[in-house]
Amino acid sequence: MVRLRALLGVLLPFTMSASSAFSISFFVGQISSYLRVPEYVVLVAFPIDFIGGAIGGLVLGYVADRAGRRPALLISTIIFGLSVTLASAIRSLWQLYLAWFLVGFGVNAQNGVYYPVVFELFAGFQGSLGGLVQGLYFIGYMVDAAMYSAVPFWRTYFLVVGAAAVAASATILLVPETAPPSQSVRLGLSAFDKGLALMTIGLSAVVVGAFMFSVPLLSLVPSFITSMDLSEGWLVVLSGLGFIGFVAAGLASDLVGRPKTAALLSLAGLASSLALLMGWRSYAGLLALSASYLSSGYFSFTGIWASETYPAELRATGTNLVFFVGRVVGGFSPTLAALMYPSSLRVGTAMISVIANALAFSGALIYVWGARVRAGLVNSLTSSPP
């Protein structure tokens, strides 16, 4: 019963974090008209969101390792909930940017702390549950799409979403504190031996690749899907496939291991990206997009993967350190895709996805190498005479 209540305290605030992060996506046109600026100026809020997230993840990750997981979750959720609420009252561009910096600060920090919580609370099925939790980003997007039809004005919408997020923070009290008493022990850079350093580099590459692959799928595909002779109605189907892919990838990582699952799915993602690059259209193009959404699922267990890589005293900090570069690069990946091939977002998205999956595959190999190096170091220490 305790775990069931805790699950509610994980799923509801996480869903609201996704809904808050995506809420601005539906109102770019309205906000640009109100502020009297081009739409691309409003879109700058997206990379600002991720920059805030990179900083917030490090700051509140440290808080989670020192003061406890639950205080960090409460602080981060209230920050992004209040920020979306205050965004309903903006009057200028700098206020929008500040609000969305704080939204990112809270959303990504909350997500980064939830990964250790899931790892520490739900033994045996961390990958599966991690896939479910991370897949809530697709659910949050679908919630936003449904709410948009009922609340089509941006100020009212932000007010509703922000208030709901703050209210959802109360369910965090259902989550038991999972930080062990040993958190008072200070582990510094000495904890990063050669093996762990290589594992961190490899896992960071996987996370950067995952962000570069999934963020453009969520943010750019809606802009070019009609150019592939496909209706926008397919976006709901693709979002559903993305959710299924995330859950299935998490389960697979529990069964065959995180590195192997990431390597196989990144290869599948590489193949689907090349198909998209070749210009497949209509239902052939839909097949390529579907394969991309499904194979992007290796993102789903990266938070759990990071949590099990680091000792408890560094778990939240280490997880957010791995996600730091991914959040920054991921935030700019839609812009990079547009710059790589300005005449076609489809081609630019395919090109950035090829790079992303090649990086993720390489990262999985480096992680395995680091794990073997670390195992050798541990064996040499245990076999040394006293």
PDB file of N, CA, C and O in Angstrom, residues 81-141:
ATOM      1  N   GLY A  81       5.406  25.077 -10.969  1.00  0.00           N
ATOM      2  CA  GLY A  81       3.972  25.358 -10.912  1.00  0.00           C
ATOM      3  C   GLY A  81       3.698  26.855 -10.776  1.00  0.00           C
ATOM      4  O   GLY A  81       2.867  27.422 -11.498  1.00  0.00           O
ATOM      5  N   LEU A  82       4.398  27.510  -9.860  1.00  0.00           N
ATOM      6  CA  LEU A  82       4.226  28.948  -9.678  1.00  0.00           C
ATOM      7  C   LEU A  82       4.706  29.730 -10.894  1.00  0.00           C
ATOM      8  O   LEU A  82       4.119  30.754 -11.256  1.00  0.00           O
ATOM      9  N   SER A  83       5.762  29.235 -11.550  1.00  0.00           N
ATOM     10  CA  SER A  83       6.305  29.940 -12.719  1.00  0.00           C
ATOM     11  C   SER A  83       5.326  29.930 -13.885  1.00  0.00           C
ATOM     12  O   SER A  83       5.152  30.942 -14.578  1.00  0.00           O
ATOM     13  N   VAL A  84       4.674  28.773 -14.123  1.00  0.00           N
ATOM     14  CA  VAL A  84       3.663  28.720 -15.185  1.00  0.00           C
ATOM     15  C   VAL A  84       2.480  29.616 -14.817  1.00  0.00           C
ATOM     16  O   VAL A  84       1.926  30.323 -15.671  1.00  0.00           O
ATOM     17  N   THR A  85       2.093  29.612 -13.538  1.00  0.00           N
ATOM     18  CA  THR A  85       1.003  30.481 -13.086  1.00  0.00           C
ATOM     19  C   THR A  85       1.339  31.947 -13.331  1.00  0.00           C
ATOM     20  O   THR A  85       0.523  32.714 -13.868  1.00  0.00           O
ATOM     21  N   LEU A  86       2.546  32.360 -12.961  1.00  0.00           N
ATOM     22  CA  LEU A  86       2.961  33.752 -13.146  1.00  0.00           C
ATOM     23  C   LEU A  86       3.111  34.110 -14.620  1.00  0.00           C
ATOM     24  O   LEU A  86       2.938  35.272 -15.002  1.00  0.00           O
ATOM     25  N   ALA A  87       3.407  33.104 -15.462  1.00  0.00           N
ATOM     26  CA  ALA A  87       3.524  33.354 -16.903  1.00  0.00           C
ATOM     27  C   ALA A  87       2.202  33.817 -17.489  1.00  0.00           C
ATOM     28  O   ALA A  87       2.176  34.445 -18.550  1.00  0.00           O
ATOM     29  N   SER A  88       1.105  33.535 -16.800  1.00  0.00           N
ATOM     30  CA  SER A  88      -0.213  33.973 -17.288  1.00  0.00           C
ATOM     31  C   SER A  88      -0.364  35.483 -17.189  1.00  0.00           C
ATOM     32  O   SER A  88      -1.298  36.053 -17.774  1.00  0.00           O
ATOM     33  N   ALA A  89       0.543  36.125 -16.463  1.00  0.00           N
ATOM     34  CA  ALA A  89       0.424  37.576 -16.253  1.00  0.00           C
ATOM     35  C   ALA A  89       1.551  38.363 -16.918  1.00  0.00           C
ATOM     36  O   ALA A  89       1.715  39.548 -16.643  1.00  0.00           O
ATOM     37  N   ILE A  90       2.331  37.743 -17.792  1.00  0.00           N
ATOM     38  CA  ILE A  90       3.472  38.440 -18.396  1.00  0.00           C
ATOM     39  C   ILE A  90       2.999  39.605 -19.262  1.00  0.00           C
ATOM     40  O   ILE A  90       1.920  39.582 -19.848  1.00  0.00           O
ATOM     41  N   ARG A  91       3.855  40.627 -19.330  1.00  0.00           N
ATOM     42  CA  ARG A  91       3.569  41.797 -20.153  1.00  0.00           C
ATOM     43  C   ARG A  91       4.695  42.087 -21.149  1.00  0.00           C
ATOM     44  O   ARG A  91       4.524  42.928 -22.034  1.00  0.00           O
ATOM     45  N   SER A  92       5.831  41.401 -21.004  1.00  0.00           N
ATOM     46  CA  SER A  92       6.971  41.682 -21.878  1.00  0.00           C
ATOM     47  C   SER A  92       7.738  40.401 -22.169  1.00  0.00           C
ATOM     48  O   SER A  92       7.558  39.372 -21.501  1.00  0.00           O
ATOM     49  N   LEU A  93       8.640  40.458 -23.149  1.00  0.00           N
ATOM     50  CA  LEU A  93       9.390  39.291 -23.583  1.00  0.00           C
ATOM     51  C   LEU A  93      10.331  38.791 -22.498  1.00  0.00           C
ATOM     52  O   LEU A  93      10.446  37.576 -22.284  1.00  0.00           O
ATOM     53  N   TRP A  94      11.009  39.704 -21.805  1.00  0.00           N
ATOM     54  CA  TRP A  94      11.953  39.255 -20.784  1.00  0.00           C
ATOM     55  C   TRP A  94      11.241  38.515 -19.651  1.00  0.00           C
ATOM     56  O   TRP A  94      11.795  37.594 -19.048  1.00  0.00           O
ATOM     57  N   GLN A  95       9.999  38.899 -19.383  1.00  0.00           N
ATOM     58  CA  GLN A  95       9.226  38.194 -18.355  1.00  0.00           C
ATOM     59  C   GLN A  95       8.899  36.768 -18.801  1.00  0.00           C
ATOM     60  O   GLN A  95       8.921  35.836 -17.990  1.00  0.00           O
ATOM     61  N   LEU A  96       8.596  36.615 -20.099  1.00  0.00           N
ATOM     62  CA  LEU A  96       8.352  35.272 -20.634  1.00  0.00           C
ATOM     63  C   LEU A  96       9.609  34.416 -20.509  1.00  0.00           C
ATOM     64  O   LEU A  96       9.543  33.262 -20.052  1.00  0.00           O
ATOM     65  N   TYR A  97      10.753  34.960 -20.903  1.00  0.00           N
ATOM     66  CA  TYR A  97      12.008  34.214 -20.831  1.00  0.00           C
ATOM     67  C   TYR A  97      12.347  33.837 -19.382  1.00  0.00           C
ATOM     68  O   TYR A  97      12.780  32.712 -19.107  1.00  0.00           O
ATOM     69  N   LEU A  98      12.157  34.769 -18.465  1.00  0.00           N
ATOM     70  CA  LEU A  98      12.440  34.485 -17.056  1.00  0.00           C
ATOM     71  C   LEU A  98      11.515  33.393 -16.535  1.00  0.00           C
ATOM     72  O   LEU A  98      11.948  32.462 -15.842  1.00  0.00           O
ATOM     73  N   ALA A  99      10.226  33.510 -16.872  1.00  0.00           N
ATOM     74  CA  ALA A  99       9.259  32.506 -16.415  1.00  0.00           C
ATOM     75  C   ALA A  99       9.636  31.131 -16.936  1.00  0.00           C
ATOM     76  O   ALA A  99       9.607  30.137 -16.188  1.00  0.00           O
ATOM     77  N   TRP A 100      10.048  31.054 -18.214  1.00  0.00           N
ATOM     78  CA  TRP A 100      10.331  29.728 -18.769  1.00  0.00           C
ATOM     79  C   TRP A 100      11.692  29.192 -18.347  1.00  0.00           C
ATOM     80  O   TRP A 100      11.902  27.986 -18.315  1.00  0.00           O
ATOM     81  N   PHE A 101      12.606  30.074 -17.984  1.00  0.00           N
ATOM     82  CA  PHE A 101      13.849  29.623 -17.356  1.00  0.00           C
ATOM     83  C   PHE A 101      13.528  28.921 -16.037  1.00  0.00           C
ATOM     84  O   PHE A 101      14.063  27.848 -15.740  1.00  0.00           O
ATOM     85  N   LEU A 102      12.633  29.518 -15.255  1.00  0.00           N
ATOM     86  CA  LEU A 102      12.253  28.935 -13.964  1.00  0.00           C
ATOM     87  C   LEU A 102      11.416  27.669 -14.143  1.00  0.00           C
ATOM     88  O   LEU A 102      11.506  26.740 -13.329  1.00  0.00           O
ATOM     89  N   VAL A 103      10.587  27.635 -15.197  1.00  0.00           N
ATOM     90  CA  VAL A 103       9.848  26.405 -15.494  1.00  0.00           C
ATOM     91  C   VAL A 103      10.835  25.263 -15.746  1.00  0.00           C
ATOM     92  O   VAL A 103      10.706  24.173 -15.185  1.00  0.00           O
ATOM     93  N   GLY A 104      11.827  25.521 -16.596  1.00  0.00           N
ATOM     94  CA  GLY A 104      12.839  24.501 -16.865  1.00  0.00           C
ATOM     95  C   GLY A 104      13.631  24.140 -15.630  1.00  0.00           C
ATOM     96  O   GLY A 104      13.947  22.964 -15.394  1.00  0.00           O
ATOM     97  N   PHE A 105      13.987  25.143 -14.830  1.00  0.00           N
ATOM     98  CA  PHE A 105      14.720  24.923 -13.576  1.00  0.00           C
ATOM     99  C   PHE A 105      13.990  23.911 -12.705  1.00  0.00           C
ATOM    100  O   PHE A 105      14.588  22.970 -12.175  1.00  0.00           O
ATOM    101  N   GLY A 106      12.670  24.098 -12.557  1.00  0.00           N
ATOM    102  CA  GLY A 106      11.895  23.211 -11.698  1.00  0.00           C
ATOM    103  C   GLY A 106      11.582  21.871 -12.322  1.00  0.00           C
ATOM    104  O   GLY A 106      11.749  20.816 -11.688  1.00  0.00           O
ATOM    105  N   VAL A 107      11.151  21.875 -13.596  1.00  0.00           N
ATOM    106  CA  VAL A 107      10.740  20.630 -14.264  1.00  0.00           C
ATOM    107  C   VAL A 107      11.889  19.634 -14.340  1.00  0.00           C
ATOM    108  O   VAL A 107      11.760  18.466 -13.951  1.00  0.00           O
ATOM    109  N   ASN A 108      13.027  20.064 -14.850  1.00  0.00           N
ATOM    110  CA  ASN A 108      14.142  19.138 -15.041  1.00  0.00           C
ATOM    111  C   ASN A 108      14.774  18.711 -13.727  1.00  0.00           C
ATOM    112  O   ASN A 108      15.240  17.574 -13.597  1.00  0.00           O
ATOM    113  N   ALA A 109      14.783  19.619 -12.745  1.00  0.00           N
ATOM    114  CA  ALA A 109      15.280  19.234 -11.426  1.00  0.00           C
ATOM    115  C   ALA A 109      14.389  18.172 -10.807  1.00  0.00           C
ATOM    116  O   ALA A 109      14.871  17.180 -10.237  1.00  0.00           O
ATOM    117  N   GLN A 110      13.074  18.369 -10.917  1.00  0.00           N
ATOM    118  CA  GLN A 110      12.134  17.382 -10.383  1.00  0.00           C
ATOM    119  C   GLN A 110      12.349  16.024 -11.047  1.00  0.00           C
ATOM    120  O   GLN A 110      12.439  14.986 -10.389  1.00  0.00           O
ATOM    121  N   ASN A 111      12.424  16.018 -12.379  1.00  0.00           N
ATOM    122  CA  ASN A 111      12.623  14.763 -13.108  1.00  0.00           C
ATOM    123  C   ASN A 111      13.903  14.075 -12.672  1.00  0.00           C
ATOM    124  O   ASN A 111      13.939  12.860 -12.464  1.00  0.00           O
ATOM    125  N   GLY A 112      14.978  14.867 -12.530  1.00  0.00           N
ATOM    126  CA  GLY A 112      16.270  14.294 -12.170  1.00  0.00           C
ATOM    127  C   GLY A 112      16.306  13.693 -10.780  1.00  0.00           C
ATOM    128  O   GLY A 112      17.097  12.785 -10.508  1.00  0.00           O
ATOM    129  N   VAL A 113      15.464  14.182  -9.874  1.00  0.00           N
ATOM    130  CA  VAL A 113      15.400  13.619  -8.515  1.00  0.00           C
ATOM    131  C   VAL A 113      14.482  12.401  -8.478  1.00  0.00           C
ATOM    132  O   VAL A 113      14.701  11.469  -7.702  1.00  0.00           O
ATOM    133  N   TYR A 114      13.462  12.396  -9.338  1.00  0.00           N
ATOM    134  CA  TYR A 114      12.546  11.251  -9.348  1.00  0.00           C
ATOM    135  C   TYR A 114      13.252   9.960  -9.781  1.00  0.00           C
ATOM    136  O   TYR A 114      12.865   8.871  -9.347  1.00  0.00           O
ATOM    137  N   TYR A 115      14.256  10.049 -10.654  1.00  0.00           N
ATOM    138  CA  TYR A 115      14.949   8.834 -11.092  1.00  0.00           C
ATOM    139  C   TYR A 115      15.578   8.076  -9.921  1.00  0.00           C
ATOM    140  O   TYR A 115      15.372   6.855  -9.784  1.00  0.00           O
ATOM    141  N   PRO A 116      16.348   8.736  -9.035  1.00  0.00           N
ATOM    142  CA  PRO A 116      16.847   8.017  -7.859  1.00  0.00           C
ATOM    143  C   PRO A 116      15.732   7.494  -6.959  1.00  0.00           C
ATOM    144  O   PRO A 116      15.861   6.419  -6.366  1.00  0.00           O
ATOM    145  N   VAL A 117      14.635   8.253  -6.844  1.00  0.00           N
ATOM    146  CA  VAL A 117      13.518   7.802  -6.003  1.00  0.00           C
ATOM    147  C   VAL A 117      12.944   6.495  -6.538  1.00  0.00           C
ATOM    148  O   VAL A 117      12.715   5.542  -5.780  1.00  0.00           O
ATOM    149  N   VAL A 118      12.716   6.436  -7.850  1.00  0.00           N
ATOM    150  CA  VAL A 118      12.190   5.207  -8.460  1.00  0.00           C
ATOM    151  C   VAL A 118      13.173   4.056  -8.261  1.00  0.00           C
ATOM    152  O   VAL A 118      12.783   2.931  -7.929  1.00  0.00           O
ATOM    153  N   PHE A 119      14.457   4.340  -8.451  1.00  0.00           N
ATOM    154  CA  PHE A 119      15.483   3.304  -8.284  1.00  0.00           C
ATOM    155  C   PHE A 119      15.499   2.775  -6.849  1.00  0.00           C
ATOM    156  O   PHE A 119      15.622   1.569  -6.620  1.00  0.00           O
ATOM    157  N   GLU A 120      15.388   3.675  -5.874  1.00  0.00           N
ATOM    158  CA  GLU A 120      15.512   3.291  -4.462  1.00  0.00           C
ATOM    159  C   GLU A 120      14.227   2.704  -3.883  1.00  0.00           C
ATOM    160  O   GLU A 120      14.268   1.949  -2.912  1.00  0.00           O
ATOM    161  N   LEU A 121      13.096   3.021  -4.504  1.00  0.00           N
ATOM    162  CA  LEU A 121      11.813   2.627  -3.916  1.00  0.00           C
ATOM    163  C   LEU A 121      11.210   1.379  -4.549  1.00  0.00           C
ATOM    164  O   LEU A 121      10.500   0.618  -3.886  1.00  0.00           O
ATOM    165  N   PHE A 122      11.497   1.156  -5.828  1.00  0.00           N
ATOM    166  CA  PHE A 122      10.831   0.066  -6.548  1.00  0.00           C
ATOM    167  C   PHE A 122      11.872  -0.923  -7.067  1.00  0.00           C
ATOM    168  O   PHE A 122      12.176  -0.969  -8.257  1.00  0.00           O
ATOM    169  N   ALA A 123      12.424  -1.695  -6.173  1.00  0.00           N
ATOM    170  CA  ALA A 123      13.470  -2.648  -6.533  1.00  0.00           C
ATOM    171  C   ALA A 123      12.935  -3.731  -7.457  1.00  0.00           C
ATOM    172  O   ALA A 123      11.817  -4.220  -7.288  1.00  0.00           O
ATOM    173  N   GLY A 124      13.747  -4.093  -8.444  1.00  0.00           N
ATOM    174  CA  GLY A 124      13.421  -5.198  -9.331  1.00  0.00           C
ATOM    175  C   GLY A 124      12.801  -4.795 -10.654  1.00  0.00           C
ATOM    176  O   GLY A 124      12.944  -5.489 -11.645  1.00  0.00           O
ATOM    177  N   PHE A 125      12.102  -3.665 -10.669  1.00  0.00           N
ATOM    178  CA  PHE A 125      11.431  -3.245 -11.908  1.00  0.00           C
ATOM    179  C   PHE A 125      11.726  -1.778 -12.221  1.00  0.00           C
ATOM    180  O   PHE A 125      10.892  -1.070 -12.767  1.00  0.00           O
ATOM    181  N   GLN A 126      12.950  -1.356 -11.862  1.00  0.00           N
ATOM    182  CA  GLN A 126      13.255   0.068 -12.028  1.00  0.00           C
ATOM    183  C   GLN A 126      13.198   0.504 -13.484  1.00  0.00           C
ATOM    184  O   GLN A 126      12.697   1.589 -13.798  1.00  0.00           O
ATOM    185  N   GLY A 127      13.714  -0.312 -14.378  1.00  0.00           N
ATOM    186  CA  GLY A 127      13.714   0.053 -15.786  1.00  0.00           C
ATOM    187  C   GLY A 127      12.305   0.159 -16.339  1.00  0.00           C
ATOM    188  O   GLY A 127      11.971   1.106 -17.059  1.00  0.00           O
ATOM    189  N   SER A 128      11.460  -0.813 -15.995  1.00  0.00           N
ATOM    190  CA  SER A 128      10.076  -0.801 -16.473  1.00  0.00           C
ATOM    191  C   SER A 128       9.321   0.415 -15.957  1.00  0.00           C
ATOM    192  O   SER A 128       8.630   1.112 -16.714  1.00  0.00           O
ATOM    193  N   LEU A 129       9.460   0.686 -14.660  1.00  0.00           N
ATOM    194  CA  LEU A 129       8.768   1.835 -14.082  1.00  0.00           C
ATOM    195  C   LEU A 129       9.385   3.136 -14.577  1.00  0.00           C
ATOM    196  O   LEU A 129       8.676   4.121 -14.816  1.00  0.00           O
ATOM    197  N   GLY A 130      10.711   3.134 -14.756  1.00  0.00           N
ATOM    198  CA  GLY A 130      11.363   4.317 -15.307  1.00  0.00           C
ATOM    199  C   GLY A 130      10.855   4.619 -16.706  1.00  0.00           C
ATOM    200  O   GLY A 130      10.646   5.784 -17.067  1.00  0.00           O
ATOM    201  N   GLY A 131      10.631   3.570 -17.510  1.00  0.00           N
ATOM    202  CA  GLY A 131      10.075   3.753 -18.842  1.00  0.00           C
ATOM    203  C   GLY A 131       8.671   4.323 -18.788  1.00  0.00           C
ATOM    204  O   GLY A 131       8.306   5.197 -19.590  1.00  0.00           O
ATOM    205  N   LEU A 132       7.872   3.830 -17.831  1.00  0.00           N
ATOM    206  CA  LEU A 132       6.520   4.348 -17.660  1.00  0.00           C
ATOM    207  C   LEU A 132       6.545   5.817 -17.266  1.00  0.00           C
ATOM    208  O   LEU A 132       5.816   6.647 -17.832  1.00  0.00           O
ATOM    209  N   VAL A 133       7.401   6.151 -16.294  1.00  0.00           N
ATOM    210  CA  VAL A 133       7.477   7.535 -15.806  1.00  0.00           C
ATOM    211  C   VAL A 133       7.950   8.471 -16.910  1.00  0.00           C
ATOM    212  O   VAL A 133       7.347   9.521 -17.157  1.00  0.00           O
ATOM    213  N   GLN A 134       9.043   8.110 -17.588  1.00  0.00           N
ATOM    214  CA  GLN A 134       9.554   8.985 -18.649  1.00  0.00           C
ATOM    215  C   GLN A 134       8.574   9.081 -19.812  1.00  0.00           C
ATOM    216  O   GLN A 134       8.475  10.117 -20.474  1.00  0.00           O
ATOM    217  N   GLY A 135       7.829   8.005 -20.044  1.00  0.00           N
ATOM    218  CA  GLY A 135       6.824   8.012 -21.100  1.00  0.00           C
ATOM    219  C   GLY A 135       5.677   8.967 -20.824  1.00  0.00           C
ATOM    220  O   GLY A 135       4.892   9.291 -21.721  1.00  0.00           O
ATOM    221  N   LEU A 136       5.585   9.444 -19.578  1.00  0.00           N
ATOM    222  CA  LEU A 136       4.531  10.397 -19.233  1.00  0.00           C
ATOM    223  C   LEU A 136       4.709  11.720 -19.975  1.00  0.00           C
ATOM    224  O   LEU A 136       3.772  12.530 -20.033  1.00  0.00           O
ATOM    225  N   TYR A 137       5.887  11.951 -20.560  1.00  0.00           N
ATOM    226  CA  TYR A 137       6.053  13.150 -21.372  1.00  0.00           C
ATOM    227  C   TYR A 137       5.095  13.129 -22.563  1.00  0.00           C
ATOM    228  O   TYR A 137       4.542  14.160 -22.957  1.00  0.00           O
ATOM    229  N   PHE A 138       4.906  11.943 -23.136  1.00  0.00           N
ATOM    230  CA  PHE A 138       3.944  11.826 -24.238  1.00  0.00           C
ATOM    231  C   PHE A 138       2.521  12.008 -23.736  1.00  0.00           C
ATOM    232  O   PHE A 138       1.682  12.619 -24.403  1.00  0.00           O
ATOM    233  N   ILE A 139       2.247  11.482 -22.529  1.00  0.00           N
ATOM    234  CA  ILE A 139       0.921  11.644 -21.945  1.00  0.00           C
ATOM    235  C   ILE A 139       0.669  13.114 -21.615  1.00  0.00           C
ATOM    236  O   ILE A 139      -0.425  13.648 -21.856  1.00  0.00           O
ATOM    237  N   GLY A 140       1.690  13.781 -21.068  1.00  0.00           N
ATOM    238  CA  GLY A 140       1.563  15.203 -20.765  1.00  0.00           C
ATOM    239  C   GLY A 140       1.269  16.020 -22.005  1.00  0.00           C
ATOM    240  O   GLY A 140       0.452  16.959 -21.971  1.00  0.00           O
ATOM    241  N   TYR A 141       1.907  15.661 -23.110  1.00  0.00           N
ATOM    242  CA  TYR A 141       1.668  16.355 -24.380  1.00  0.00           C
ATOM    243  C   TYR A 141       0.226  16.138 -24.840  1.00  0.00           C
ATOM    244  O   TYR A 141      -0.437  17.077 -25.306  1.00  0.00           O
TER     245      TYR A 141
END
